[in-house]
Coordinates of C-alpha atoms in Angstrom, one line a residue:
X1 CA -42.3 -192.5 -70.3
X2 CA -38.6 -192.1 -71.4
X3 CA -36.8 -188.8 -70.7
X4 CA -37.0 -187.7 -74.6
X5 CA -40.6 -188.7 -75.2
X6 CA -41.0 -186.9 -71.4
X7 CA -39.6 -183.2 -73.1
X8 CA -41.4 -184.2 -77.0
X9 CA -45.1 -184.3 -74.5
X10 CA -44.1 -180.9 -73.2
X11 CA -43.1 -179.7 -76.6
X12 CA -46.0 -180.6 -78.2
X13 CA -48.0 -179.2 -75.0
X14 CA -46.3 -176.0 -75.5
X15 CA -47.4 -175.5 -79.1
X16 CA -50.9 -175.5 -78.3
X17 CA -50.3 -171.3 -77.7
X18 CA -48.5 -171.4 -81.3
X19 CA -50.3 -169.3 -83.6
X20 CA -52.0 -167.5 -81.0
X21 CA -48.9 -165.6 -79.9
X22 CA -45.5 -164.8 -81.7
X23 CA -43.4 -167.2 -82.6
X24 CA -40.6 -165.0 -80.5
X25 CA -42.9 -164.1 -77.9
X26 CA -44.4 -167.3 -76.7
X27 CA -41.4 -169.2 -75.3
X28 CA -42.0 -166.8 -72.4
X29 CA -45.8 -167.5 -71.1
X30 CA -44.8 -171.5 -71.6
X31 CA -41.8 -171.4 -69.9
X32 CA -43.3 -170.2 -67.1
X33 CA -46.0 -172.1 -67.2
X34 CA -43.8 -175.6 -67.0
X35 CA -41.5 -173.5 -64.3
X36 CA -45.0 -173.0 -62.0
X37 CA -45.3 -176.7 -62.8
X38 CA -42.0 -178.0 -61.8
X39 CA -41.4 -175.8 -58.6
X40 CA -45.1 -176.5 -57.4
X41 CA -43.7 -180.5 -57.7
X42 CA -41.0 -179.8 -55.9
X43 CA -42.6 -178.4 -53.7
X44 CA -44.9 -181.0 -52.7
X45 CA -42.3 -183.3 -53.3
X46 CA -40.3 -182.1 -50.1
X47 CA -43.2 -182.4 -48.0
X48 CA -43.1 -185.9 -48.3
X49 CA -39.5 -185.8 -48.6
X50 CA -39.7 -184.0 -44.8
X51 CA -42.5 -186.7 -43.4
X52 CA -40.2 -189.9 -44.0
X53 CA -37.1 -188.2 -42.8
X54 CA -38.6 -187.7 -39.1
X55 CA -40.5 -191.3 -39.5
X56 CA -37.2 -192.9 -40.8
X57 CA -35.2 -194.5 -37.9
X58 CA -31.9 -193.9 -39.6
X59 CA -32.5 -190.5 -39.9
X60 CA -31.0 -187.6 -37.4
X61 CA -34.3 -186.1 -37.6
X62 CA -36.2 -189.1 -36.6
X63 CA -39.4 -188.9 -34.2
X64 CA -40.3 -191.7 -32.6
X65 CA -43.7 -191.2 -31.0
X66 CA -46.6 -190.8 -33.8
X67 CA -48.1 -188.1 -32.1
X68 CA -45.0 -185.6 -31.7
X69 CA -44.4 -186.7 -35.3
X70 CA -47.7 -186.4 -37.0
X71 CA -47.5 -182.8 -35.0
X72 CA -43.6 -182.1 -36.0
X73 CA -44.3 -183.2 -39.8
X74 CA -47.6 -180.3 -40.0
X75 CA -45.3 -178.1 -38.4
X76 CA -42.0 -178.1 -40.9
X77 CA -44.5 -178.2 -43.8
X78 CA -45.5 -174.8 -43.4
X79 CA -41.8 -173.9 -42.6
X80 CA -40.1 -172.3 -45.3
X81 CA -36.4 -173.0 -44.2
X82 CA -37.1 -176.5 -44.2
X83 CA -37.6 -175.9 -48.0
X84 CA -34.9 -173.8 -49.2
X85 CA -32.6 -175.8 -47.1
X86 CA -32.6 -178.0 -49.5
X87 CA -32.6 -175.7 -52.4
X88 CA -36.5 -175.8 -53.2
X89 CA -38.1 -172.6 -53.8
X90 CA -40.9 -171.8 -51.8
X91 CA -44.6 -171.4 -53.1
X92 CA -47.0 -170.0 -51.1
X93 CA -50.3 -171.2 -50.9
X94 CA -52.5 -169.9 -54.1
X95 CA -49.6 -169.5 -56.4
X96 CA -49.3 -173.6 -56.2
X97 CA -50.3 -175.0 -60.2
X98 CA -52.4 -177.2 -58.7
X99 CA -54.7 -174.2 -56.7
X100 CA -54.4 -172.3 -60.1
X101 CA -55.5 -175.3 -61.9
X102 CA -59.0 -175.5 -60.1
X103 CA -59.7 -172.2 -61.6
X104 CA -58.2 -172.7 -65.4
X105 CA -62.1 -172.0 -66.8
X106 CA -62.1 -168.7 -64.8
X107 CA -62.2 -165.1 -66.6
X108 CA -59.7 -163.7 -64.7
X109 CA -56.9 -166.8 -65.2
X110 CA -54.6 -164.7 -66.6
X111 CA -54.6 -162.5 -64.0
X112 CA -54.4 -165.0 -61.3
X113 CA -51.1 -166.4 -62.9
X114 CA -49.5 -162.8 -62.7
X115 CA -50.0 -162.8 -59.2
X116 CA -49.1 -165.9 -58.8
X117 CA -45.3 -165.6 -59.9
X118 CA -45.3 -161.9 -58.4
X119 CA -46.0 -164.0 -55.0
X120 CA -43.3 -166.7 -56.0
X121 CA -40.2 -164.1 -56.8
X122 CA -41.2 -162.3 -53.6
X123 CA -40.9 -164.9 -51.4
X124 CA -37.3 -166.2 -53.7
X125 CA -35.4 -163.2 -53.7
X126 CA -33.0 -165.1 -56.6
X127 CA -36.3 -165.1 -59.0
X128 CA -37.1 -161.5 -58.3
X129 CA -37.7 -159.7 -61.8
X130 CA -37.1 -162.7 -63.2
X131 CA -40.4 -164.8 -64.1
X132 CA -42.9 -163.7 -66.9
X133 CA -46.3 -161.4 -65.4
X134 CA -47.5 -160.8 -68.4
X135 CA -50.6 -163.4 -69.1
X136 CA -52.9 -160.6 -68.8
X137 CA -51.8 -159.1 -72.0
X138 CA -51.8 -162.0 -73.8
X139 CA -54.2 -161.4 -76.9
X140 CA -55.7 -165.2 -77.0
X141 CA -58.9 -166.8 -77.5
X142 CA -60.7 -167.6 -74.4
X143 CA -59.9 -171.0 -72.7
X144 CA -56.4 -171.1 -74.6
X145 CA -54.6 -170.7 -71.5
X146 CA -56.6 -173.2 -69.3
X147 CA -56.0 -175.5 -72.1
X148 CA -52.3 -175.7 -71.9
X149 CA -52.4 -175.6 -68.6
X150 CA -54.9 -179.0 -68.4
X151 CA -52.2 -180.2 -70.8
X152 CA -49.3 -179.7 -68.9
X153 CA -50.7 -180.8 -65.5
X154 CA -50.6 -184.5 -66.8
X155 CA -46.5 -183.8 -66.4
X156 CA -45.1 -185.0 -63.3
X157 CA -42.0 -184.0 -61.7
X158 CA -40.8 -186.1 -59.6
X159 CA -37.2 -186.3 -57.8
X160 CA -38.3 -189.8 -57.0
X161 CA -38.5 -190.7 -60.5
X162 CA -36.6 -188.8 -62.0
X163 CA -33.3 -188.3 -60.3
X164 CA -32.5 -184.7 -59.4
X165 CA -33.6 -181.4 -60.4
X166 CA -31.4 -181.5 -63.3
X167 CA -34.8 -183.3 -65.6
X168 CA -36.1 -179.6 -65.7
X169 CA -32.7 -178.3 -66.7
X170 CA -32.5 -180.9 -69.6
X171 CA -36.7 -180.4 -69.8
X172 CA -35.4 -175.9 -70.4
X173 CA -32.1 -176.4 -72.3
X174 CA -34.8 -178.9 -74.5
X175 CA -37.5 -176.1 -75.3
X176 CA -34.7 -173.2 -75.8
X177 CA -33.9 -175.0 -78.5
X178 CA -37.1 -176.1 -80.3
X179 CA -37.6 -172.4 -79.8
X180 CA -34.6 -171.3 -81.6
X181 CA -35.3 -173.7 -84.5
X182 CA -38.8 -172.3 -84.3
X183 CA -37.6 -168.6 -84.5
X184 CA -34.7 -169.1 -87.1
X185 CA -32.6 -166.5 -87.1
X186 CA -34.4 -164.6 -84.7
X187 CA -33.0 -167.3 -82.5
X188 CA -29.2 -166.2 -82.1
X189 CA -30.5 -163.5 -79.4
X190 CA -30.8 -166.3 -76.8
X191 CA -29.4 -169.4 -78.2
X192 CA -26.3 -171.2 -78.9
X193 CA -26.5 -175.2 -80.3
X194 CA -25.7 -177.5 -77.7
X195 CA -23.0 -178.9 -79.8
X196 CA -21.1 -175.7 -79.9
X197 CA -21.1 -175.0 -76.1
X198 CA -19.7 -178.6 -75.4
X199 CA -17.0 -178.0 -77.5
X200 CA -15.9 -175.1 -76.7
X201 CA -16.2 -176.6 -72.7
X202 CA -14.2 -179.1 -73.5
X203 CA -11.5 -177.2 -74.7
X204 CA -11.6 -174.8 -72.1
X205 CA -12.4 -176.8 -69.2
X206 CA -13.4 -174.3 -66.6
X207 CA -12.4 -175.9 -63.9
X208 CA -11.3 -173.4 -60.6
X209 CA -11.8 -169.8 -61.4
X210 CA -13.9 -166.6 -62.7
X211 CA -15.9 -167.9 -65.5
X212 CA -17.5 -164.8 -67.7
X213 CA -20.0 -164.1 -70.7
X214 CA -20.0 -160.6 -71.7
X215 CA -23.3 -162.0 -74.3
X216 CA -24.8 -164.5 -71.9
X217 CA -28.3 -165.2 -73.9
X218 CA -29.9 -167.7 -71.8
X219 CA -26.7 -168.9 -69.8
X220 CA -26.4 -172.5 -71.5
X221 CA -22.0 -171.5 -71.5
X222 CA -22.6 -171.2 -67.5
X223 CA -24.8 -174.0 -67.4
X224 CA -22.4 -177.0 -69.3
X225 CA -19.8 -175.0 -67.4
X226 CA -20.7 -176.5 -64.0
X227 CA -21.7 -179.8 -65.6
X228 CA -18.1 -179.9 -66.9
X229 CA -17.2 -178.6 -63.4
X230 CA -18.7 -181.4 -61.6
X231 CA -17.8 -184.4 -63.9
X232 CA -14.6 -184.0 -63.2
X233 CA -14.3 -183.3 -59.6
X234 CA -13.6 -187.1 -58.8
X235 CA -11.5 -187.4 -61.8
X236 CA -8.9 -184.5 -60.6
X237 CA -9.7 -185.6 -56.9
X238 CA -10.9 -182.1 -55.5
X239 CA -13.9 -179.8 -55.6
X240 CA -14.0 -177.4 -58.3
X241 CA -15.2 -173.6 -58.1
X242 CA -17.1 -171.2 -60.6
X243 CA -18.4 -168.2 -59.7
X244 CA -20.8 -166.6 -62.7
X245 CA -20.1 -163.6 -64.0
X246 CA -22.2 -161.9 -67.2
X247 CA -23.9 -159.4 -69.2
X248 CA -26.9 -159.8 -72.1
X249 CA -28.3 -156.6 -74.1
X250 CA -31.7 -157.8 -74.1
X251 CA -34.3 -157.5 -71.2
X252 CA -36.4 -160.6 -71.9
X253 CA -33.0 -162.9 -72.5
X254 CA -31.2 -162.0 -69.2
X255 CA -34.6 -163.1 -67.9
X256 CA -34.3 -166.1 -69.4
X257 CA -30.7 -166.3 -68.2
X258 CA -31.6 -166.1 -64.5
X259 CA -34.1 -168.2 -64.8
X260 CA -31.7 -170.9 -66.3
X261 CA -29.5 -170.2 -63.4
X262 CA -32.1 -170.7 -60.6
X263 CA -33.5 -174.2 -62.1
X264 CA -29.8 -175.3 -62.0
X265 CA -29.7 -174.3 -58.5
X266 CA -26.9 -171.6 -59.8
X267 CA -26.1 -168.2 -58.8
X268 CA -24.4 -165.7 -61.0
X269 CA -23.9 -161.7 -61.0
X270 CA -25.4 -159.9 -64.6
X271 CA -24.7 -157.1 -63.2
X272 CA -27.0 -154.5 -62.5
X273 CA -29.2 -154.3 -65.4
X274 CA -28.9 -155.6 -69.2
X275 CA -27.3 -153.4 -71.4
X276 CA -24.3 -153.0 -74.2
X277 CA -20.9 -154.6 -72.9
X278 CA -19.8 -152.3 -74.7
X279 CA -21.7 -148.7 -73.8
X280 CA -22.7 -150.0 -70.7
X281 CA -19.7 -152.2 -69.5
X282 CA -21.4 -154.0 -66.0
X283 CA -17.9 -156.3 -65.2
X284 CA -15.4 -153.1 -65.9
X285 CA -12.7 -154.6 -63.2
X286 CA -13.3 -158.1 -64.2
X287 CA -10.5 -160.2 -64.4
X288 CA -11.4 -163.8 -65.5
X289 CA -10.1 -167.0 -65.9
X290 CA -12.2 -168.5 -67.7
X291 CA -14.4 -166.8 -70.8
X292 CA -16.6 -168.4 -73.1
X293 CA -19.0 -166.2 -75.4
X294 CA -21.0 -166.7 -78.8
X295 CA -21.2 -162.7 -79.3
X296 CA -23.5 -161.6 -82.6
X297 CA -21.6 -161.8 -85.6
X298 CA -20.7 -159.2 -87.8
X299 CA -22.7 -156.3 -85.8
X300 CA -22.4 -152.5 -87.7
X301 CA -24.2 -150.6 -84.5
X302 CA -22.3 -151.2 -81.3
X303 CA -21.3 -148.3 -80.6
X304 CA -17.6 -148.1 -82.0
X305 CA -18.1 -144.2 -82.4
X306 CA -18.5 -143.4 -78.4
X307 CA -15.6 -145.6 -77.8
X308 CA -12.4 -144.6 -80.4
X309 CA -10.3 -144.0 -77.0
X310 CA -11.2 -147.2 -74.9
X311 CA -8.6 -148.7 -73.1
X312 CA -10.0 -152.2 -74.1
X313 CA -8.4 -151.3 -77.2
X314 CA -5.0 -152.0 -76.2
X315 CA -4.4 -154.2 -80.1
X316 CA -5.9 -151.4 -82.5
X317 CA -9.1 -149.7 -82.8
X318 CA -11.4 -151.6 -84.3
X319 CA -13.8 -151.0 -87.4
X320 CA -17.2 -149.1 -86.1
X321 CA -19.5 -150.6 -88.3
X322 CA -18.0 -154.5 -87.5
X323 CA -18.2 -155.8 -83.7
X324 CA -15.8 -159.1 -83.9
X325 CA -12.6 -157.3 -82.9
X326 CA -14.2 -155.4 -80.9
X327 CA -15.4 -158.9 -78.6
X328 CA -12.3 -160.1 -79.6
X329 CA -10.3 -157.3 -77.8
X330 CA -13.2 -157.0 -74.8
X331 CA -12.6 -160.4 -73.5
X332 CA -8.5 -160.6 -74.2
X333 CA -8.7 -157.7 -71.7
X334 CA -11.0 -159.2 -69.5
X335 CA -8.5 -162.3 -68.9
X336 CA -6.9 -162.7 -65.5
X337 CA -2.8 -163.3 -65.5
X338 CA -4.1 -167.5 -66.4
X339 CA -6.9 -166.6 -68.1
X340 CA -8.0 -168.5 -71.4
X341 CA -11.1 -167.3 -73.7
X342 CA -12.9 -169.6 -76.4
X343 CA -15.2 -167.6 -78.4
X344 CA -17.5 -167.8 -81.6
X345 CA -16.5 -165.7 -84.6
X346 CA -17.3 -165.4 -88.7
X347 CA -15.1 -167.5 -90.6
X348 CA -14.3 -164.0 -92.2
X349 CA -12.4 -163.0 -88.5
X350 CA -9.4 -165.5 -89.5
X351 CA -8.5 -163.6 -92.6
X352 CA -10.0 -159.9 -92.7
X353 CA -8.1 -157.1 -93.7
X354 CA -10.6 -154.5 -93.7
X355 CA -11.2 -151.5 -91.7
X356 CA -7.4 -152.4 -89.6
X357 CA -9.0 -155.6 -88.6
X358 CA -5.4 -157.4 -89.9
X359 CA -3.5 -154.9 -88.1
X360 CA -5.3 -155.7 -85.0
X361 CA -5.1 -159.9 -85.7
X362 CA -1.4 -159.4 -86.3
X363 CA -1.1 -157.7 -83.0
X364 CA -2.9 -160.4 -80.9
X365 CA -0.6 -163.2 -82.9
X366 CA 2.4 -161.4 -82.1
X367 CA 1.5 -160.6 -79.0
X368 CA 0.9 -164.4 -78.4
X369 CA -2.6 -164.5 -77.6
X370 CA -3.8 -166.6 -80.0
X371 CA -3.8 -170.4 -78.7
X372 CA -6.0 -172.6 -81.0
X373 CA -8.1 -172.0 -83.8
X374 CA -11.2 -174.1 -84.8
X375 CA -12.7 -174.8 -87.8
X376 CA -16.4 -175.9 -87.9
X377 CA -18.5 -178.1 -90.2
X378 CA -21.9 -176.1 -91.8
X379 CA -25.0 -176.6 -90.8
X380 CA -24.1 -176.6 -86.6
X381 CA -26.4 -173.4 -86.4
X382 CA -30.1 -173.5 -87.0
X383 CA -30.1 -169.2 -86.2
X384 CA -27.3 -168.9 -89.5
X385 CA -25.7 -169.7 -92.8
X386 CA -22.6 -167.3 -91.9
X387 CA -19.4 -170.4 -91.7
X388 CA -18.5 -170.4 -88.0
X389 CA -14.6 -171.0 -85.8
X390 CA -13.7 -171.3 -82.7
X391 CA -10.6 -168.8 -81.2
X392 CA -9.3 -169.5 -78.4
X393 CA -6.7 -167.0 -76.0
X394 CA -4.8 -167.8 -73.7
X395 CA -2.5 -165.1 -71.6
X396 CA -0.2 -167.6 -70.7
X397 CA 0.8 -170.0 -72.7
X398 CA 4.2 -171.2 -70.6
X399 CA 4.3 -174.6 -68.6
X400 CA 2.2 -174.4 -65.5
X401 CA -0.7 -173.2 -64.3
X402 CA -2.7 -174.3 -68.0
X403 CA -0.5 -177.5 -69.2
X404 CA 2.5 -178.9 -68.4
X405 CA 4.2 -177.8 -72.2
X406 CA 5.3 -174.8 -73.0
X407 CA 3.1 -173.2 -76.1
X408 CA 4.7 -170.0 -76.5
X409 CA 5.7 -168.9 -79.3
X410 CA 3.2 -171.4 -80.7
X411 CA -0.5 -171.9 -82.2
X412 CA -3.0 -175.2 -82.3
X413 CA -5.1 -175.3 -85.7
X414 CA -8.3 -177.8 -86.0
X415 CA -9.9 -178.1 -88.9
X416 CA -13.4 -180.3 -87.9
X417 CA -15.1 -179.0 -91.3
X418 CA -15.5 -182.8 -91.9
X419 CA -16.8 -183.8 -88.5
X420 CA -20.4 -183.3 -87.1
X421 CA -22.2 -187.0 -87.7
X422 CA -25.5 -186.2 -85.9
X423 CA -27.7 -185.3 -88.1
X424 CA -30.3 -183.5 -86.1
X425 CA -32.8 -182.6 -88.8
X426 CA -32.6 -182.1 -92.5
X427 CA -30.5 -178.6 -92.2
X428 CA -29.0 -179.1 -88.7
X429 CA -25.9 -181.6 -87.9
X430 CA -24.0 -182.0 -84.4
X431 CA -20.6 -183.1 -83.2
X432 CA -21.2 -186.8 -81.6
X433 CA -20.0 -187.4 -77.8
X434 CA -16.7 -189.3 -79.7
X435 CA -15.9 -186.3 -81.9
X436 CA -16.2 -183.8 -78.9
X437 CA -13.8 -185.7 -77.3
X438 CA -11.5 -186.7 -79.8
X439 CA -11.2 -182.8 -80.4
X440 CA -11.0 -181.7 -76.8
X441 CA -8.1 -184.7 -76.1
X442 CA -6.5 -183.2 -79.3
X443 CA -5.9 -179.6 -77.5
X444 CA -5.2 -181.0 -74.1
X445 CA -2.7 -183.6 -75.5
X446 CA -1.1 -180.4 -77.0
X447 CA -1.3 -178.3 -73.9
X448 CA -0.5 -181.4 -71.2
X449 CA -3.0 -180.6 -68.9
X450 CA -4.7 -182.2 -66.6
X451 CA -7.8 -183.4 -69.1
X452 CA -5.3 -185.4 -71.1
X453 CA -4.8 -188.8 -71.1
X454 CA -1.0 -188.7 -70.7
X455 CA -0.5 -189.4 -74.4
X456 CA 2.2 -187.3 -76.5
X457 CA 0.7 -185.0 -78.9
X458 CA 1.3 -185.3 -82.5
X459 CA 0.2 -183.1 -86.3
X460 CA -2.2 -185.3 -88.4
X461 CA -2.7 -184.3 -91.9
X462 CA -6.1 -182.7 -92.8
X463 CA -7.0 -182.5 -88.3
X464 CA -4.6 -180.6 -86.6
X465 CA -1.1 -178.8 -86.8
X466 CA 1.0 -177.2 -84.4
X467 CA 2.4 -174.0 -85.9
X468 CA 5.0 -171.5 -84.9
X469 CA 4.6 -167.5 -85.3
X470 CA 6.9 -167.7 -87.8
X471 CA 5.2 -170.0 -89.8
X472 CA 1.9 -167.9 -89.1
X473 CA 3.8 -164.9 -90.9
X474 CA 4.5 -166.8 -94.2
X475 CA 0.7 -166.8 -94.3
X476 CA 0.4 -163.0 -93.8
X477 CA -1.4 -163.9 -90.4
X478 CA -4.2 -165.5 -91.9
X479 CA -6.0 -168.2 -89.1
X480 CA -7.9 -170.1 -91.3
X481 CA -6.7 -174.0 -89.9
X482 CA -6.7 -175.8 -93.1
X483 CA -4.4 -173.4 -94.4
X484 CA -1.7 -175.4 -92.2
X485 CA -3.4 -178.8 -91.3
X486 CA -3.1 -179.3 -95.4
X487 CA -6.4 -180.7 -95.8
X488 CA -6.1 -184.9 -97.6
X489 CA -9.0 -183.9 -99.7
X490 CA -8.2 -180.4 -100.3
X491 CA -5.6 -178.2 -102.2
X492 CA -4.1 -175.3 -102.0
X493 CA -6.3 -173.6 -104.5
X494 CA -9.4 -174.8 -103.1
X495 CA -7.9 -173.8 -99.5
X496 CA -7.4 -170.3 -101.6
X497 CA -11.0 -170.7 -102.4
X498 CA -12.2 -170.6 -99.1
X499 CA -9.8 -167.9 -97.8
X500 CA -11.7 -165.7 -100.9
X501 CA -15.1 -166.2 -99.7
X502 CA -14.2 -165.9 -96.0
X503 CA -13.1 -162.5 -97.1
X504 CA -15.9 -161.9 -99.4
X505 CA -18.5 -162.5 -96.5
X506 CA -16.6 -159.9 -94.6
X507 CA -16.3 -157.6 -97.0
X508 CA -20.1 -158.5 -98.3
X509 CA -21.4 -157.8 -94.4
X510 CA -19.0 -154.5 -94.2
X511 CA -20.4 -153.1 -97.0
X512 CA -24.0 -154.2 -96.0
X513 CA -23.8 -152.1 -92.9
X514 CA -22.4 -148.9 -94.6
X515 CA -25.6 -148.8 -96.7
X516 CA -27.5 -149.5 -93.9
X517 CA -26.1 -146.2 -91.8
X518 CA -26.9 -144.4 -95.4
X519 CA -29.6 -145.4 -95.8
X520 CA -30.8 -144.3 -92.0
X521 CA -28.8 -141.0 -92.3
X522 CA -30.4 -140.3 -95.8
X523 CA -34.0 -141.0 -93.7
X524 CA -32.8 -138.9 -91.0
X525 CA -32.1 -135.6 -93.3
X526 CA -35.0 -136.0 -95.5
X527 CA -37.1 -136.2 -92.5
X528 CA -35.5 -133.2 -91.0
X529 CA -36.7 -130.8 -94.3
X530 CA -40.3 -132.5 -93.9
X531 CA -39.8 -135.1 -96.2
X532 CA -42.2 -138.5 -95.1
X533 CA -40.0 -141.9 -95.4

């Protein structure tokens, strides 16, 4: 079985529960389901993996008489050090998939599975509060859950076969994003395209330092972090480090966050519970290096009328009914002294001038905050329609410590509204592995850092210019990269064209969350002289 027709079996496994459960509540039972699986192969897996290291002669830990051995091998079976040693959780007897398996006919399945993973995060203190207990409430027809289970148990994982642990990784990463194209837009909660995290990885190459999400969703930034991380250790010639720092608003996703985390064999502080970054700050004396979000677009309730006097706000106060200078000015102050940000943004961010938001983009320019823009193709979202960028910060821009150039004074624009080859479906497109890296090489060429390949930088028409401030300012401080990378196939009236409906879809989503606070303080009052709404 290949590795993609491997993840299509447990896809098409999983959606045995579809239409039994909610299409946004049912990524949770399965998920845990195939996490049960995988860790109760594991599992087993290192019991054999313990028996041939003490009957190895090679090994340190080789036995040579068959009796001492036999004796030794029953012995560090049932020790759990000799499993988390080697970073496999332990399962205790009875909470094993296949002990739970001999009972899938029974009445009270469900109720043995919520047991089960209460046993499993007791005895992995990294999983507690993390894995799904609620089976028993599942509203399904009877034998619906033993049926998926039978189904999945014909999955084998298998270190042997395939690899490492990252095949459940790949086997996650896989299902949170059938899920989201499942969901739609319920999907942006928890979920950002794999495309769009490698790229804005590759620009930002996180390396050695803090690395921070103040809207984690499911943690695939952290995740493609350390793979980045770890590709490159040879190539630089030393070991990198990444410690995990985030935040999500919603219960279930910072679930499936940790989760993500503990499958990848990762670590990471959330903080102490889920909550608003912005009410509920959990990182307040955070100073990162390296920050890489895909924050909500466009969101009217954050909060903005609690906060008018935050110190966050050290560029302008930002609109209250619109979020994306307010993540905009949370992360640039969230930056260490060599900090860099890359974050995901309405095309409407670049040229905005309502509520003070081009008051508060000037300020960042001019300040010299703003490192490289990025223009994205359509269609690289399943979750939206809203056009997408990329902005990156930087606090210092000089030669050093982030490229061997010196930037100041100075901002990147990449216009990739042509790119994105894949075709993933009939409504979905993604960068291919040459774009990603003819993009990423484009910034580090620029920057001369270490992830360049030595070669000199240069502007090509309709890709990628190299402005200064001062040219910024002819443009009244609009971002919008095709503005300066003078696009072949594109003029300066359609270019004029798109700045208008950037604006317009700001202006159209401001508007759309005034009448919404109307609408619920009209609802409000009429309810409060008796009136039913």
């Amino acid at each position: 079985m290949t590795n993609e027709e491997f993840k299509s079996t447990l896809w098409n496994s999983a959606n045995i529960l579809r239409g039994s459960v909610a299409a946004a509540e049912y990524k949770y039972p399965v998920l845990a389901l195939v996490f049960l699986k995988y860790v109760s192969d594991m599992f087993k897996a290192q019991a054999k993996a313990i028996e041939h290291r003490i009957a190895e002669p090679d090994s340190p830990m080789y036995v040579a008489d068959p009796e001492l051995r036999a004796e030794m091998a029953k012995d560090l079976a049932s020790d759990r050090d000799a499993y988390t040693q080697d970073n496999v959780f332990w399962v205790p007897e009875g909470a094993r998939y296949g002990d739970l398996l001999a009972h899938i006919a029974a009445d009270d399945l469900a109720q043995r599975l919520d047991k089960a993973m209460k046993a499993i995060e007791d005895e992995n203190p990294e999983l507690a509060g993390v894995l799904y207990r609620d089976f028993g409430r599942l509203e399904l027809e009877a034998g619906k859950l033993g049926e998926l289970m039978k189904e999945l148990a014909k999955l084998k994982f298998d270190p042997a076969t395939h690899g490492s642990r990252d095949i459940f990784g790949e086997v996650y990463e896989y299902f949170l994003g059938e899920f989201a194209r499942a969901e739609g837009a319920k999907a942006g909660e928890f979920y950002t395209p794999k495309s769009v995290v490698n790229l804005l990885v590759e620009i930002l190459a996180p390396f050695k330092g803090k690395i921070y999400d103040p809207a984690c969703g499911s943690g695939g930034m952290f995740v493609q972090s350390i793979k980045f991380m770890h590709a490159h250790e040879k190539q630089l010639g030393k070991d990198g480090d990444l410690p995990i720092y985030g935040q999500e608003l919603m219960a279930t996703t910072r679930k499936l966050c940790k989760m993500n985390l503990a499958v990848h064999g990762l670590r990471g502080d959330l903080g102490n519970a889920y909550g608003s970054t912005f009410t509920n700050d959990q990182h307040p004396s955070l100073r990162a290096d390296y920050i890489l979000a895909n924050p909500p677009f466009n969101i009217s309730k954050w909060g903005g009328d609690k906060l008018a006097d935050d110190p966050r706000w050290l560029w302008g106060i930002p609109p209250q009914n619109n979020a994306n200078y307010a993540w905009l000015q949370h992360m640039a102050s969230r930056l260490s002294q060599r900090g860099r940000a890359g974050i995901v943004l309405a095309n409407g961010s670049m040229t905005t001038q309502t509520s003070g938001e081009g008051e508060i983009r000037t300020n960042l320019i001019t300040g010299d905050l703003v490192e490289c823009m990025v223009a994205l193709p359509g269609q690289l979202f399943s979750n939206t329609q809203i056009p997408a960028c990329l902005w990156f910060l930087s606090k210092d821009k000089g030669a050093g410590v982030n490229g061997s150039i010196d930037r100041k004074g100075q901002v990147l624009f990449i216009d990739c509204r042509k790119k994105g080859a894949e075709q993933l479906s009939r409504t979905q497109i993604a960068f291919t592995d040459d774009e990603l890296h003819a993009i990423a090489l484009t910034y580090h060429r620029w920057r001369g850092s270490a992830f360049s390949d030595g070669q000199d930088y240069a502007d090509e028409p309709g890709f990628c210019m190299s402005a200064s401030l001062a040219d910024i300012e002819k443009h009244h401080y609009a971002l919008t990269p095709g503005r300066y990378v003078g696009a072949a196939d594109m003029d300066d009236d359609d270019e004029a064209f798109e700045d208008k409906m950037a604006e317009l879809t700001a202006r159209v989503a401001d508007r759309m969350a005034r009448g919404r606070e109307l609408e619920d303080e009209i609802r409000l009052r009429l309810a409060g002289i008796g009136y039913e709404v």
